[in-house]
PDB file of C-alpha atoms in Angstrom:
ATOM      1  CA  MET A   1     -47.483  -9.959   1.885  1.00  0.00           C
ATOM      2  CA  GLY A   2     -50.614  -9.454  -0.164  1.00  0.00           C
ATOM      3  CA  TYR A   3     -53.538 -11.268  -1.691  1.00  0.00           C
ATOM      4  CA  GLN A   4     -53.805 -11.788  -5.449  1.00  0.00           C
ATOM      5  CA  HIS A   5     -57.480 -12.593  -5.844  1.00  0.00           C
ATOM      6  CA  PRO A   6     -59.785 -10.693  -3.475  1.00  0.00           C
ATOM      7  CA  MET A   7     -62.902 -12.081  -5.155  1.00  0.00           C
ATOM      8  CA  LEU A   8     -61.810 -15.611  -4.255  1.00  0.00           C
ATOM      9  CA  PHE A   9     -61.342 -14.684  -0.605  1.00  0.00           C
ATOM     10  CA  ASP A  10     -64.725 -12.969  -0.540  1.00  0.00           C
ATOM     11  CA  GLU A  11     -66.352 -16.070  -1.992  1.00  0.00           C
ATOM     12  CA  VAL A  12     -64.591 -18.366   0.499  1.00  0.00           C
ATOM     13  CA  ALA A  13     -65.806 -16.184   3.366  1.00  0.00           C
ATOM     14  CA  LYS A  14     -69.300 -15.972   1.927  1.00  0.00           C
ATOM     15  CA  THR A  15     -69.459 -19.772   1.626  1.00  0.00           C
ATOM     16  CA  ALA A  16     -67.846 -20.501   4.985  1.00  0.00           C
ATOM     17  CA  ILE A  17     -69.894 -18.243   7.250  1.00  0.00           C
ATOM     18  CA  PRO A  18     -73.255 -20.063   6.888  1.00  0.00           C
ATOM     19  CA  ILE A  19     -71.627 -23.436   7.660  1.00  0.00           C
ATOM     20  CA  ILE A  20     -69.036 -22.259  10.169  1.00  0.00           C
ATOM     21  CA  ASP A  21     -70.654 -24.316  12.939  1.00  0.00           C
ATOM     22  CA  THR A  22     -69.668 -27.478  11.064  1.00  0.00           C
ATOM     23  CA  PHE A  23     -65.971 -26.573  11.170  1.00  0.00           C
ATOM     24  CA  ASN A  24     -63.704 -28.411  13.593  1.00  0.00           C
ATOM     25  CA  SER A  25     -60.810 -26.770  15.426  1.00  0.00           C
ATOM     26  CA  GLN A  26     -58.321 -27.303  12.624  1.00  0.00           C
ATOM     27  CA  ASN A  27     -60.746 -25.948  10.009  1.00  0.00           C
ATOM     28  CA  LEU A  28     -61.355 -22.795  12.041  1.00  0.00           C
ATOM     29  CA  ALA A  29     -57.675 -22.176  12.757  1.00  0.00           C
ATOM     30  CA  SER A  30     -56.651 -22.872   9.165  1.00  0.00           C
ATOM     31  CA  THR A  31     -59.285 -20.515   7.767  1.00  0.00           C
ATOM     32  CA  VAL A  32     -58.254 -17.421   9.702  1.00  0.00           C
ATOM     33  CA  ASN A  33     -54.589 -18.348   9.345  1.00  0.00           C
ATOM     34  CA  ALA A  34     -54.912 -18.417   5.554  1.00  0.00           C
ATOM     35  CA  PHE A  35     -56.611 -15.019   5.473  1.00  0.00           C
ATOM     36  CA  ALA A  36     -53.974 -13.542   7.813  1.00  0.00           C
ATOM     37  CA  LYS A  37     -51.043 -14.929   5.823  1.00  0.00           C
ATOM     38  CA  MET A  38     -52.348 -13.186   2.725  1.00  0.00           C
ATOM     39  CA  GLY A  39     -53.227 -10.028   4.628  1.00  0.00           C
ATOM     40  CA  TYR A  40     -56.890 -10.156   3.613  1.00  0.00           C
ATOM     41  CA  GLN A  41     -59.251  -8.346   5.987  1.00  0.00           C
ATOM     42  CA  HIS A  42     -62.687  -9.876   6.562  1.00  0.00           C
ATOM     43  CA  PRO A  43     -63.959  -8.798  10.007  1.00  0.00           C
ATOM     44  CA  MET A  44     -67.274 -10.673   9.717  1.00  0.00           C
ATOM     45  CA  LEU A  45     -65.536 -13.975   9.017  1.00  0.00           C
ATOM     46  CA  PHE A  46     -63.158 -13.498  11.941  1.00  0.00           C
ATOM     47  CA  ASP A  47     -66.052 -12.686  14.287  1.00  0.00           C
ATOM     48  CA  GLU A  48     -67.915 -15.798  13.127  1.00  0.00           C
ATOM     49  CA  VAL A  49     -64.811 -17.959  13.581  1.00  0.00           C
ATOM     50  CA  ALA A  50     -64.416 -16.642  17.118  1.00  0.00           C
ATOM     51  CA  LYS A  51     -68.097 -17.287  17.840  1.00  0.00           C
ATOM     52  CA  ALA A  52     -67.788 -20.864  16.582  1.00  0.00           C
ATOM     53  CA  ALA A  53     -64.457 -21.524  18.267  1.00  0.00           C
ATOM     54  CA  ILE A  54     -65.303 -20.513  21.824  1.00  0.00           C
ATOM     55  CA  PRO A  55     -67.788 -23.346  22.560  1.00  0.00           C
ATOM     56  CA  ILE A  56     -65.362 -26.005  21.273  1.00  0.00           C
ATOM     57  CA  ILE A  57     -62.110 -24.454  22.444  1.00  0.00           C
ATOM     58  CA  GLY A  58     -61.377 -27.559  24.511  1.00  0.00           C
ATOM     59  CA  THR A  59     -60.913 -29.548  21.292  1.00  0.00           C
ATOM     60  CA  PHE A  60     -58.140 -27.243  20.021  1.00  0.00           C
ATOM     61  CA  ASN A  61     -54.605 -28.584  20.174  1.00  0.00           C
ATOM     62  CA  SER A  62     -51.544 -26.393  20.697  1.00  0.00           C
ATOM     63  CA  GLN A  63     -51.125 -25.605  17.006  1.00  0.00           C
ATOM     64  CA  ASP A  64     -54.790 -24.671  16.572  1.00  0.00           C
ATOM     65  CA  LEU A  65     -54.716 -22.395  19.623  1.00  0.00           C
ATOM     66  CA  ALA A  66     -51.507 -20.623  18.617  1.00  0.00           C
ATOM     67  CA  ASN A  67     -52.453 -20.243  14.956  1.00  0.00           C
ATOM     68  CA  THR A  68     -55.880 -18.847  15.781  1.00  0.00           C
ATOM     69  CA  VAL A  69     -54.745 -16.012  18.038  1.00  0.00           C
ATOM     70  CA  ASN A  70     -51.732 -15.371  15.826  1.00  0.00           C
ATOM     71  CA  ALA A  71     -54.058 -14.793  12.876  1.00  0.00           C
ATOM     72  CA  PHE A  72     -56.261 -12.429  14.889  1.00  0.00           C
ATOM     73  CA  ALA A  73     -53.188 -10.510  16.068  1.00  0.00           C
ATOM     74  CA  LYS A  74     -51.706 -10.225  12.561  1.00  0.00           C
ATOM     75  CA  MET A  75     -54.943  -8.715  11.301  1.00  0.00           C
ATOM     76  CA  ASP A  76     -55.273  -6.539  14.429  1.00  0.00           C
ATOM     77  CA  HIS A  77     -58.722  -8.022  14.988  1.00  0.00           C
ATOM     78  CA  GLN A  78     -59.620  -7.556  18.641  1.00  0.00           C
ATOM     79  CA  HIS A  79     -61.700 -10.250  20.340  1.00  0.00           C
ATOM     80  CA  PRO A  80     -60.943 -10.322  24.093  1.00  0.00           C
ATOM     81  CA  MET A  81     -63.354 -13.184  24.812  1.00  0.00           C
ATOM     82  CA  LEU A  82     -61.655 -15.463  22.285  1.00  0.00           C
ATOM     83  CA  PHE A  83     -58.199 -14.613  23.640  1.00  0.00           C
ATOM     84  CA  ASP A  84     -59.412 -15.278  27.176  1.00  0.00           C
ATOM     85  CA  GLU A  85     -60.752 -18.701  26.205  1.00  0.00           C
ATOM     86  CA  VAL A  86     -57.594 -19.553  24.240  1.00  0.00           C
ATOM     87  CA  ALA A  87     -55.486 -18.571  27.261  1.00  0.00           C
ATOM     88  CA  LYS A  88     -57.568 -20.745  29.594  1.00  0.00           C
ATOM     89  CA  ALA A  89     -57.293 -23.707  27.217  1.00  0.00           C
ATOM     90  CA  SER A  90     -53.551 -23.214  26.660  1.00  0.00           C
ATOM     91  CA  ILE A  91     -52.326 -23.122  30.250  1.00  0.00           C
ATOM     92  CA  PRO A  92     -53.123 -26.763  31.172  1.00  0.00           C
ATOM     93  CA  ILE A  93     -51.443 -28.068  28.003  1.00  0.00           C
ATOM     94  CA  ILE A  94     -48.611 -25.525  27.731  1.00  0.00           C
ATOM     95  CA  GLY A  95     -46.083 -28.343  27.913  1.00  0.00           C
ATOM     96  CA  THR A  96     -47.311 -29.656  24.553  1.00  0.00           C
ATOM     97  CA  PHE A  97     -46.518 -26.389  22.721  1.00  0.00           C
ATOM     98  CA  ASN A  98     -43.391 -26.361  20.594  1.00  0.00           C
ATOM     99  CA  SER A  99     -41.178 -23.275  20.390  1.00  0.00           C
ATOM    100  CA  GLN A 100     -42.952 -21.800  17.367  1.00  0.00           C
ATOM    101  CA  GLU A 101     -46.356 -22.227  18.996  1.00  0.00           C
ATOM    102  CA  LEU A 102     -45.124 -20.638  22.230  1.00  0.00           C
ATOM    103  CA  ALA A 103     -43.704 -17.702  20.286  1.00  0.00           C
ATOM    104  CA  ASN A 104     -46.931 -17.243  18.288  1.00  0.00           C
ATOM    105  CA  LEU A 105     -49.140 -17.496  21.377  1.00  0.00           C
ATOM    106  CA  VAL A 106     -47.258 -15.061  23.592  1.00  0.00           C
ATOM    107  CA  SER A 107     -46.570 -12.651  20.715  1.00  0.00           C
ATOM    108  CA  ALA A 108     -50.265 -12.544  19.821  1.00  0.00           C
ATOM    109  CA  ILE A 109     -51.281 -11.824  23.408  1.00  0.00           C
ATOM    110  CA  ALA A 110     -48.626  -9.110  23.732  1.00  0.00           C
ATOM    111  CA  ARG A 111     -49.345  -7.546  20.342  1.00  0.00           C
ATOM    112  CA  THR A 112     -53.056  -7.166  21.039  1.00  0.00           C
ATOM    113  CA  ARG A 113     -52.346  -6.018  24.617  1.00  0.00           C
ATOM    114  CA  GLN A 114     -54.657  -8.523  26.292  1.00  0.00           C
ATOM    115  CA  VAL A 115     -54.814  -7.742  30.016  1.00  0.00           C
ATOM    116  CA  ASN A 116     -57.393 -10.149  31.457  1.00  0.00           C
ATOM    117  CA  GLY A 117     -56.377 -12.607  34.163  1.00  0.00           C
ATOM    118  CA  SER A 118     -56.104 -15.676  31.946  1.00  0.00           C
ATOM    119  CA  CYS A 119     -53.914 -13.922  29.388  1.00  0.00           C
ATOM    120  CA  ARG A 120     -51.648 -12.573  32.141  1.00  0.00           C
ATOM    121  CA  ALA A 121     -51.329 -16.090  33.511  1.00  0.00           C
ATOM    122  CA  VAL A 122     -50.112 -17.352  30.129  1.00  0.00           C
ATOM    123  CA  TYR A 123     -46.868 -15.402  30.554  1.00  0.00           C
ATOM    124  CA  SER A 124     -46.093 -17.191  33.810  1.00  0.00           C
ATOM    125  CA  ALA A 125     -47.071 -20.562  32.354  1.00  0.00           C
ATOM    126  CA  ILE A 126     -44.814 -20.088  29.326  1.00  0.00           C
ATOM    127  CA  ALA A 127     -41.895 -18.819  31.426  1.00  0.00           C
ATOM    128  CA  ASP A 128     -42.203 -21.786  33.785  1.00  0.00           C
ATOM    129  CA  ALA A 129     -42.450 -24.253  30.885  1.00  0.00           C
ATOM    130  CA  ILE A 130     -39.324 -22.866  29.226  1.00  0.00           C
ATOM    131  CA  LYS A 131     -37.321 -22.730  32.458  1.00  0.00           C
ATOM    132  CA  GLU A 132     -38.286 -26.309  33.267  1.00  0.00           C
ATOM    133  CA  ASP A 133     -37.402 -27.576  29.784  1.00  0.00           C
ATOM    134  CA  GLN A 134     -34.347 -25.844  28.313  1.00  0.00           C
ATOM    135  CA  HIS A 135     -34.627 -28.217  25.346  1.00  0.00           C
ATOM    136  CA  CYS A 136     -37.452 -25.981  24.127  1.00  0.00           C
ATOM    137  CA  LEU A 137     -35.002 -23.084  23.715  1.00  0.00           C
ATOM    138  CA  ASN A 138     -32.437 -25.333  22.069  1.00  0.00           C
ATOM    139  CA  GLU A 139     -35.000 -26.196  19.392  1.00  0.00           C
ATOM    140  CA  ALA A 140     -36.235 -22.633  18.943  1.00  0.00           C
ATOM    141  CA  SER A 141     -35.249 -20.723  15.835  1.00  0.00           C
ATOM    142  CA  ASP A 142     -33.305 -17.481  16.219  1.00  0.00           C
ATOM    143  CA  ILE A 143     -36.433 -15.520  15.332  1.00  0.00           C
ATOM    144  CA  GLU A 144     -38.512 -17.410  17.923  1.00  0.00           C
ATOM    145  CA  LEU A 145     -35.994 -16.606  20.665  1.00  0.00           C
ATOM    146  CA  SER A 146     -36.183 -12.919  19.792  1.00  0.00           C
ATOM    147  CA  ALA A 147     -39.979 -12.992  19.536  1.00  0.00           C
ATOM    148  CA  ILE A 148     -40.470 -14.625  22.944  1.00  0.00           C
ATOM    149  CA  ALA A 149     -38.088 -12.215  24.685  1.00  0.00           C
ATOM    150  CA  TYR A 150     -39.733  -9.197  23.075  1.00  0.00           C
ATOM    151  CA  ALA A 151     -43.286 -10.389  23.764  1.00  0.00           C
ATOM    152  CA  PHE A 152     -42.589 -10.572  27.494  1.00  0.00           C
ATOM    153  CA  LEU A 153     -41.268  -7.007  27.384  1.00  0.00           C
ATOM    154  CA  LYS A 154     -44.166  -5.697  25.290  1.00  0.00           C
ATOM    155  CA  GLY A 155     -46.683  -7.441  27.529  1.00  0.00           C
ATOM    156  CA  GLY A 156     -45.136  -5.943  30.664  1.00  0.00           C
ATOM    157  CA  HIS A 157     -44.076  -9.299  32.090  1.00  0.00           C
ATOM    158  CA  VAL A 158     -40.281  -9.079  32.152  1.00  0.00           C
ATOM    159  CA  ASP A 159     -38.800 -12.230  33.692  1.00  0.00           C
ATOM    160  CA  ASP A 160     -35.061 -11.968  34.419  1.00  0.00           C
ATOM    161  CA  GLU A 161     -34.624 -15.721  34.775  1.00  0.00           C
ATOM    162  CA  LEU A 162     -36.264 -16.304  31.400  1.00  0.00           C
ATOM    163  CA  LEU A 163     -34.148 -13.546  29.817  1.00  0.00           C
ATOM    164  CA  GLU A 164     -31.041 -15.168  31.256  1.00  0.00           C
ATOM    165  CA  SER A 165     -32.009 -18.508  29.695  1.00  0.00           C
ATOM    166  CA  ILE A 166     -32.732 -16.907  26.320  1.00  0.00           C
ATOM    167  CA  GLY A 167     -29.504 -14.896  26.546  1.00  0.00           C
ATOM    168  CA  ILE A 168     -27.455 -18.028  27.200  1.00  0.00           C
ATOM    169  CA  GLU A 169     -28.961 -19.728  24.158  1.00  0.00           C
ATOM    170  CA  VAL A 170     -28.386 -16.644  21.982  1.00  0.00           C
ATOM    171  CA  SER A 171     -24.776 -16.390  23.172  1.00  0.00           C
ATOM    172  CA  CYS A 172     -24.117 -20.056  22.470  1.00  0.00           C
ATOM    173  CA  ARG A 173     -25.198 -19.590  18.855  1.00  0.00           C
ATOM    174  CA  GLY A 174     -22.689 -16.753  18.468  1.00  0.00           C
ATOM    175  CA  ALA A 175     -21.783 -15.871  14.907  1.00  0.00           C
ATOM    176  CA  GLU A 176     -24.303 -18.428  13.604  1.00  0.00           C
ATOM    177  CA  LEU A 177     -27.178 -16.323  14.953  1.00  0.00           C
ATOM    178  CA  SER A 178     -29.128 -14.843  12.060  1.00  0.00           C
ATOM    179  CA  LEU A 179     -32.066 -12.527  12.642  1.00  0.00           C
ATOM    180  CA  TYR A 180     -34.215 -10.574  10.237  1.00  0.00           C
ATOM    181  CA  THR A 181     -33.894  -6.814  10.590  1.00  0.00           C
ATOM    182  CA  GLN A 182     -36.771  -6.361  13.042  1.00  0.00           C
ATOM    183  CA  GLY A 183     -35.673  -9.385  15.075  1.00  0.00           C
ATOM    184  CA  TRP A 184     -32.413  -7.678  16.063  1.00  0.00           C
ATOM    185  CA  GLY A 185     -34.370  -4.636  17.202  1.00  0.00           C
ATOM    186  CA  HIS A 186     -36.691  -6.754  19.308  1.00  0.00           C
ATOM    187  CA  LEU A 187     -33.796  -8.628  20.893  1.00  0.00           C
ATOM    188  CA  ALA A 188     -32.036  -5.361  21.749  1.00  0.00           C
ATOM    189  CA  LYS A 189     -35.152  -3.877  23.343  1.00  0.00           C
ATOM    190  CA  ALA A 190     -35.809  -7.026  25.358  1.00  0.00           C
ATOM    191  CA  PHE A 191     -32.314  -6.876  26.898  1.00  0.00           C
ATOM    192  CA  LYS A 192     -32.132  -3.069  27.080  1.00  0.00           C
ATOM    193  CA  ASP A 193     -32.556  -2.770  30.852  1.00  0.00           C
ATOM    194  CA  TYR A 194     -31.124  -6.149  31.830  1.00  0.00           C
ATOM    195  CA  LYS A 195     -27.514  -6.075  32.972  1.00  0.00           C
ATOM    196  CA  SER A 196     -25.613  -9.314  33.486  1.00  0.00           C
ATOM    197  CA  PRO A 197     -22.600 -11.050  31.945  1.00  0.00           C
ATOM    198  CA  VAL A 198     -24.991 -12.949  29.681  1.00  0.00           C
ATOM    199  CA  ALA A 199     -26.733  -9.733  28.581  1.00  0.00           C
ATOM    200  CA  ASP A 200     -23.318  -8.194  27.910  1.00  0.00           C
ATOM    201  CA  ARG A 201     -22.542 -11.077  25.547  1.00  0.00           C
ATOM    202  CA  VAL A 202     -25.854 -10.580  23.754  1.00  0.00           C
ATOM    203  CA  PHE A 203     -24.966  -6.948  23.078  1.00  0.00           C
ATOM    204  CA  GLU A 204     -21.417  -7.851  22.047  1.00  0.00           C
ATOM    205  CA  LEU A 205     -22.977 -10.166  19.484  1.00  0.00           C
ATOM    206  CA  LEU A 206     -25.341  -7.407  18.338  1.00  0.00           C
ATOM    207  CA  PHE A 207     -22.448  -4.953  17.924  1.00  0.00           C
ATOM    208  CA  ARG A 208     -20.622  -7.494  15.752  1.00  0.00           C
ATOM    209  CA  SER A 209     -23.525  -8.792  13.681  1.00  0.00           C
ATOM    210  CA  TYR A 210     -26.331  -6.224  13.363  1.00  0.00           C
ATOM    211  CA  LEU A 211     -24.805  -3.958  10.728  1.00  0.00           C
ATOM    212  CA  GLU A 212     -23.635  -6.968   8.700  1.00  0.00           C
ATOM    213  CA  GLN A 213     -27.060  -8.617   8.652  1.00  0.00           C
ATOM    214  CA  VAL A 214     -29.280  -5.551   8.330  1.00  0.00           C
ATOM    215  CA  ASP A 215     -31.328  -5.445   5.125  1.00  0.00           C
ATOM    216  CA  THR A 216     -31.212  -1.882   3.799  1.00  0.00           C
ATOM    217  CA  SER A 217     -34.103  -2.652   1.418  1.00  0.00           C
ATOM    218  CA  ASP A 218     -36.429  -3.596   4.303  1.00  0.00           C
ATOM    219  CA  GLU A 219     -39.315  -1.120   4.454  1.00  0.00           C
ATOM    220  CA  ARG A 220     -39.289  -1.464   8.254  1.00  0.00           C
ATOM    221  CA  LEU A 221     -35.557  -0.858   8.554  1.00  0.00           C
ATOM    222  CA  LEU A 222     -35.888   2.400  10.487  1.00  0.00           C
ATOM    223  CA  GLU A 223     -38.130   0.718  13.052  1.00  0.00           C
ATOM    224  CA  SER A 224     -35.306  -1.722  13.754  1.00  0.00           C
ATOM    225  CA  ILE A 225     -32.681   1.044  13.783  1.00  0.00           C
ATOM    226  CA  ALA A 226     -34.787   3.011  16.282  1.00  0.00           C
ATOM    227  CA  ASP A 227     -35.175  -0.042  18.528  1.00  0.00           C
ATOM    228  CA  VAL A 228     -31.426  -0.715  18.494  1.00  0.00           C
ATOM    229  CA  TYR A 229     -30.480   2.967  18.821  1.00  0.00           C
ATOM    230  CA  ASN A 230     -32.718   3.445  21.846  1.00  0.00           C
ATOM    231  CA  ALA A 231     -31.696   0.152  23.433  1.00  0.00           C
ATOM    232  CA  VAL A 232     -27.951   0.743  23.238  1.00  0.00           C
ATOM    233  CA  LEU A 233     -28.025   4.424  24.220  1.00  0.00           C
ATOM    234  CA  ALA A 234     -30.932   4.697  26.669  1.00  0.00           C
ATOM    235  CA  GLY A 235     -30.429   1.365  28.436  1.00  0.00           C
ATOM    236  CA  GLU A 236     -27.941  -0.398  30.697  1.00  0.00           C
ATOM    237  CA  HIS A 237     -25.361  -0.960  27.936  1.00  0.00           C
ATOM    238  CA  PHE A 238     -24.615   2.662  27.027  1.00  0.00           C
ATOM    239  CA  ASN A 239     -20.988   2.463  28.149  1.00  0.00           C
ATOM    240  CA  ASP A 240     -20.387  -0.655  26.050  1.00  0.00           C
ATOM    241  CA  VAL A 241     -21.275   0.824  22.651  1.00  0.00           C
ATOM    242  CA  PRO A 242     -18.302   0.844  20.215  1.00  0.00           C
ATOM    243  CA  SER A 243     -17.855   4.283  18.642  1.00  0.00           C
ATOM    244  CA  ASP A 244     -17.680   2.924  15.088  1.00  0.00           C
ATOM    245  CA  PHE A 245     -20.948   1.026  15.622  1.00  0.00           C
ATOM    246  CA  LEU A 246     -22.687   4.196  16.848  1.00  0.00           C
ATOM    247  CA  THR A 247     -21.312   6.194  13.923  1.00  0.00           C
ATOM    248  CA  LYS A 248     -22.584   3.709  11.330  1.00  0.00           C
ATOM    249  CA  LEU A 249     -25.935   3.332  13.089  1.00  0.00           C
ATOM    250  CA  THR A 250     -26.406   7.112  13.261  1.00  0.00           C
ATOM    251  CA  ARG A 251     -25.687   7.476   9.559  1.00  0.00           C
ATOM    252  CA  LEU A 252     -28.202   4.735   8.768  1.00  0.00           C
ATOM    253  CA  ALA A 253     -30.791   6.529  10.906  1.00  0.00           C
ATOM    254  CA  MET A 254     -30.277   9.719   8.892  1.00  0.00           C
ATOM    255  CA  GLU A 255     -30.233   7.961   5.509  1.00  0.00           C
ATOM    256  CA  HIS A 256     -33.572   6.244   6.192  1.00  0.00           C
ATOM    257  CA  SER A 257     -35.348   9.033   8.088  1.00  0.00           C
ATOM    258  CA  SER A 258     -38.070   9.153   5.419  1.00  0.00           C
ATOM    259  CA  GLN A 259     -39.448   5.885   6.873  1.00  0.00           C
ATOM    260  CA  ALA A 260     -39.887   7.402  10.345  1.00  0.00           C
ATOM    261  CA  ARG A 261     -43.007   6.898  12.409  1.00  0.00           C
ATOM    262  CA  MET A 262     -43.623   8.853  15.588  1.00  0.00           C
ATOM    263  CA  GLU A 263     -42.233   6.003  17.711  1.00  0.00           C
ATOM    264  CA  ASP A 264     -39.037   5.905  15.645  1.00  0.00           C
ATOM    265  CA  VAL A 265     -38.439   9.652  15.959  1.00  0.00           C
ATOM    266  CA  ARG A 266     -39.050   9.492  19.701  1.00  0.00           C
ATOM    267  CA  ASP A 267     -36.812   6.475  20.325  1.00  0.00           C
ATOM    268  CA  ILE A 268     -33.911   7.752  18.222  1.00  0.00           C
ATOM    269  CA  LEU A 269     -33.912  11.262  19.681  1.00  0.00           C
ATOM    270  CA  ILE A 270     -34.353  10.045  23.273  1.00  0.00           C
ATOM    271  CA  GLY A 271     -31.422   7.688  22.745  1.00  0.00           C
ATOM    272  CA  ALA A 272     -29.323  10.529  21.331  1.00  0.00           C
ATOM    273  CA  THR A 273     -29.876  12.637  24.461  1.00  0.00           C
ATOM    274  CA  ARG A 274     -27.357  10.351  26.194  1.00  0.00           C
ATOM    275  CA  VAL A 275     -24.594  11.395  23.785  1.00  0.00           C
ATOM    276  CA  ASP A 276     -22.488  14.563  23.986  1.00  0.00           C
ATOM    277  CA  VAL A 277     -24.430  16.199  21.187  1.00  0.00           C
ATOM    278  CA  ARG A 278     -22.347  19.379  21.246  1.00  0.00           C
ATOM    279  CA  GLY A 279     -19.090  17.478  21.103  1.00  0.00           C
ATOM    280  CA  ASP A 280     -20.230  15.072  18.389  1.00  0.00           C
ATOM    281  CA  PRO A 281     -20.985  16.786  15.061  1.00  0.00           C
ATOM    282  CA  LEU A 282     -22.674  13.645  13.742  1.00  0.00           C
ATOM    283  CA  GLN A 283     -25.229  13.690  16.562  1.00  0.00           C
ATOM    284  CA  ARG A 284     -25.911  17.358  15.844  1.00  0.00           C
ATOM    285  CA  ASP A 285     -26.495  16.394  12.216  1.00  0.00           C
ATOM    286  CA  LEU A 286     -28.907  13.717  13.415  1.00  0.00           C
ATOM    287  CA  TYR A 287     -30.914  16.264  15.410  1.00  0.00           C
ATOM    288  CA  THR A 288     -30.936  18.617  12.440  1.00  0.00           C
ATOM    289  CA  THR A 289     -32.172  15.864  10.116  1.00  0.00           C
ATOM    290  CA  TYR A 290     -34.933  14.848  12.528  1.00  0.00           C
ATOM    291  CA  LYS A 291     -36.085  18.382  13.425  1.00  0.00           C
ATOM    292  CA  PRO A 292     -38.935  18.498  10.846  1.00  0.00           C
ATOM    293  CA  LEU A 293     -40.039  15.028  11.936  1.00  0.00           C
ATOM    294  CA  PHE A 294     -40.006  16.040  15.595  1.00  0.00           C
ATOM    295  CA  GLU A 295     -42.160  19.072  14.769  1.00  0.00           C
ATOM    296  CA  LEU A 296     -44.537  16.804  12.859  1.00  0.00           C
ATOM    297  CA  TYR A 297     -44.935  14.237  15.644  1.00  0.00           C
ATOM    298  CA  ARG A 298     -44.274  16.159  18.859  1.00  0.00           C
ATOM    299  CA  LYS A 299     -47.979  16.588  19.608  1.00  0.00           C
ATOM    300  CA  ASP A 300     -48.363  12.795  19.670  1.00  0.00           C
ATOM    301  CA  MET A 301     -45.513  12.220  22.135  1.00  0.00           C
ATOM    302  CA  SER A 302     -45.921  12.017  25.882  1.00  0.00           C
ATOM    303  CA  PRO A 303     -44.922  15.274  27.647  1.00  0.00           C
ATOM    304  CA  ARG A 304     -41.962  13.564  29.331  1.00  0.00           C
ATOM    305  CA  PHE A 305     -40.325  12.518  26.065  1.00  0.00           C
ATOM    306  CA  ARG A 306     -41.346  15.651  24.179  1.00  0.00           C
ATOM    307  CA  ASP A 307     -39.876  17.960  26.833  1.00  0.00           C
ATOM    308  CA  SER A 308     -36.633  15.986  27.073  1.00  0.00           C
ATOM    309  CA  ILE A 309     -36.095  16.125  23.303  1.00  0.00           C
ATOM    310  CA  ASN A 310     -37.069  19.800  23.155  1.00  0.00           C
ATOM    311  CA  GLU A 311     -34.517  20.627  25.845  1.00  0.00           C
ATOM    312  CA  THR A 312     -31.784  19.062  23.699  1.00  0.00           C
ATOM    313  CA  TYR A 313     -32.880  21.145  20.699  1.00  0.00           C
ATOM    314  CA  GLU A 314     -32.693  24.258  22.874  1.00  0.00           C
ATOM    315  CA  TYR A 315     -29.279  23.196  24.159  1.00  0.00           C
ATOM    316  CA  LEU A 316     -28.092  22.904  20.544  1.00  0.00           C
ATOM    317  CA  GLY A 317     -29.640  26.210  19.551  1.00  0.00           C
ATOM    318  CA  LEU A 318     -31.939  24.424  17.105  1.00  0.00           C
ATOM    319  CA  SER A 319     -35.304  25.134  18.734  1.00  0.00           C
TER     320      SER A 319
END
């Protein structure tokens, strides 16, 4: 993602801001959505769109509401008042949202960590709407299913009944399920601590499909590997992990360690603490590979995770 003509975007913003009050809901949503799609930052324009949108938020339809907050979330532009008003406007008409709009709305709220009452209520409204109308899940794309499940986890609103419904739909799609690299990681994390026959089938599908569908050229590959690694080893499905899957995943984690962020290092090494690291030479190699990265990021980790990982290094004689 990237913009090709920054001067054009600057001119559009410069022209739009003085007349922003003449924009209707679709104009406002489309403007920020276009900037977000091209990854072009313009904080003043986004603030002015929010200022213009709030008084007329009642005229926004489901697409306008979802696209607006999705654009703000993509650009990491915080505006709690706008999100609060969008949440209030969305709840009464949540039944008019299609699956993509639901995914965009809840993902935006989760991504920007909105915690006010209206935004919290959106989770319940969306869960109720989906549980009352399973047709919504039937129409959802594979990516939308993953996004909705992950957003509830990220927002701290895990709903077992909703997960069960999403898991059933995922299982029914079976081998036809196709997720981008990060989508598999999000699905794994969403079901990490949920144990049921349906969740077991979701992980069986992941064990069969993840390594076949993973895109090794994806610059965010290690983020997905870390999500999957942590989910399968540090969650409720540890005893279900096929040894050949773990071997291949571990090798991928070592091959792409140069992409590691702090969160990736933490999640991979915490997951690996569940394995017999002394009895598995490959896991020892993993810890050796990630030692410089752990030293680089340890100060940014919470004491609980840092101490647990450090104990494993001491156990291996690698401290």
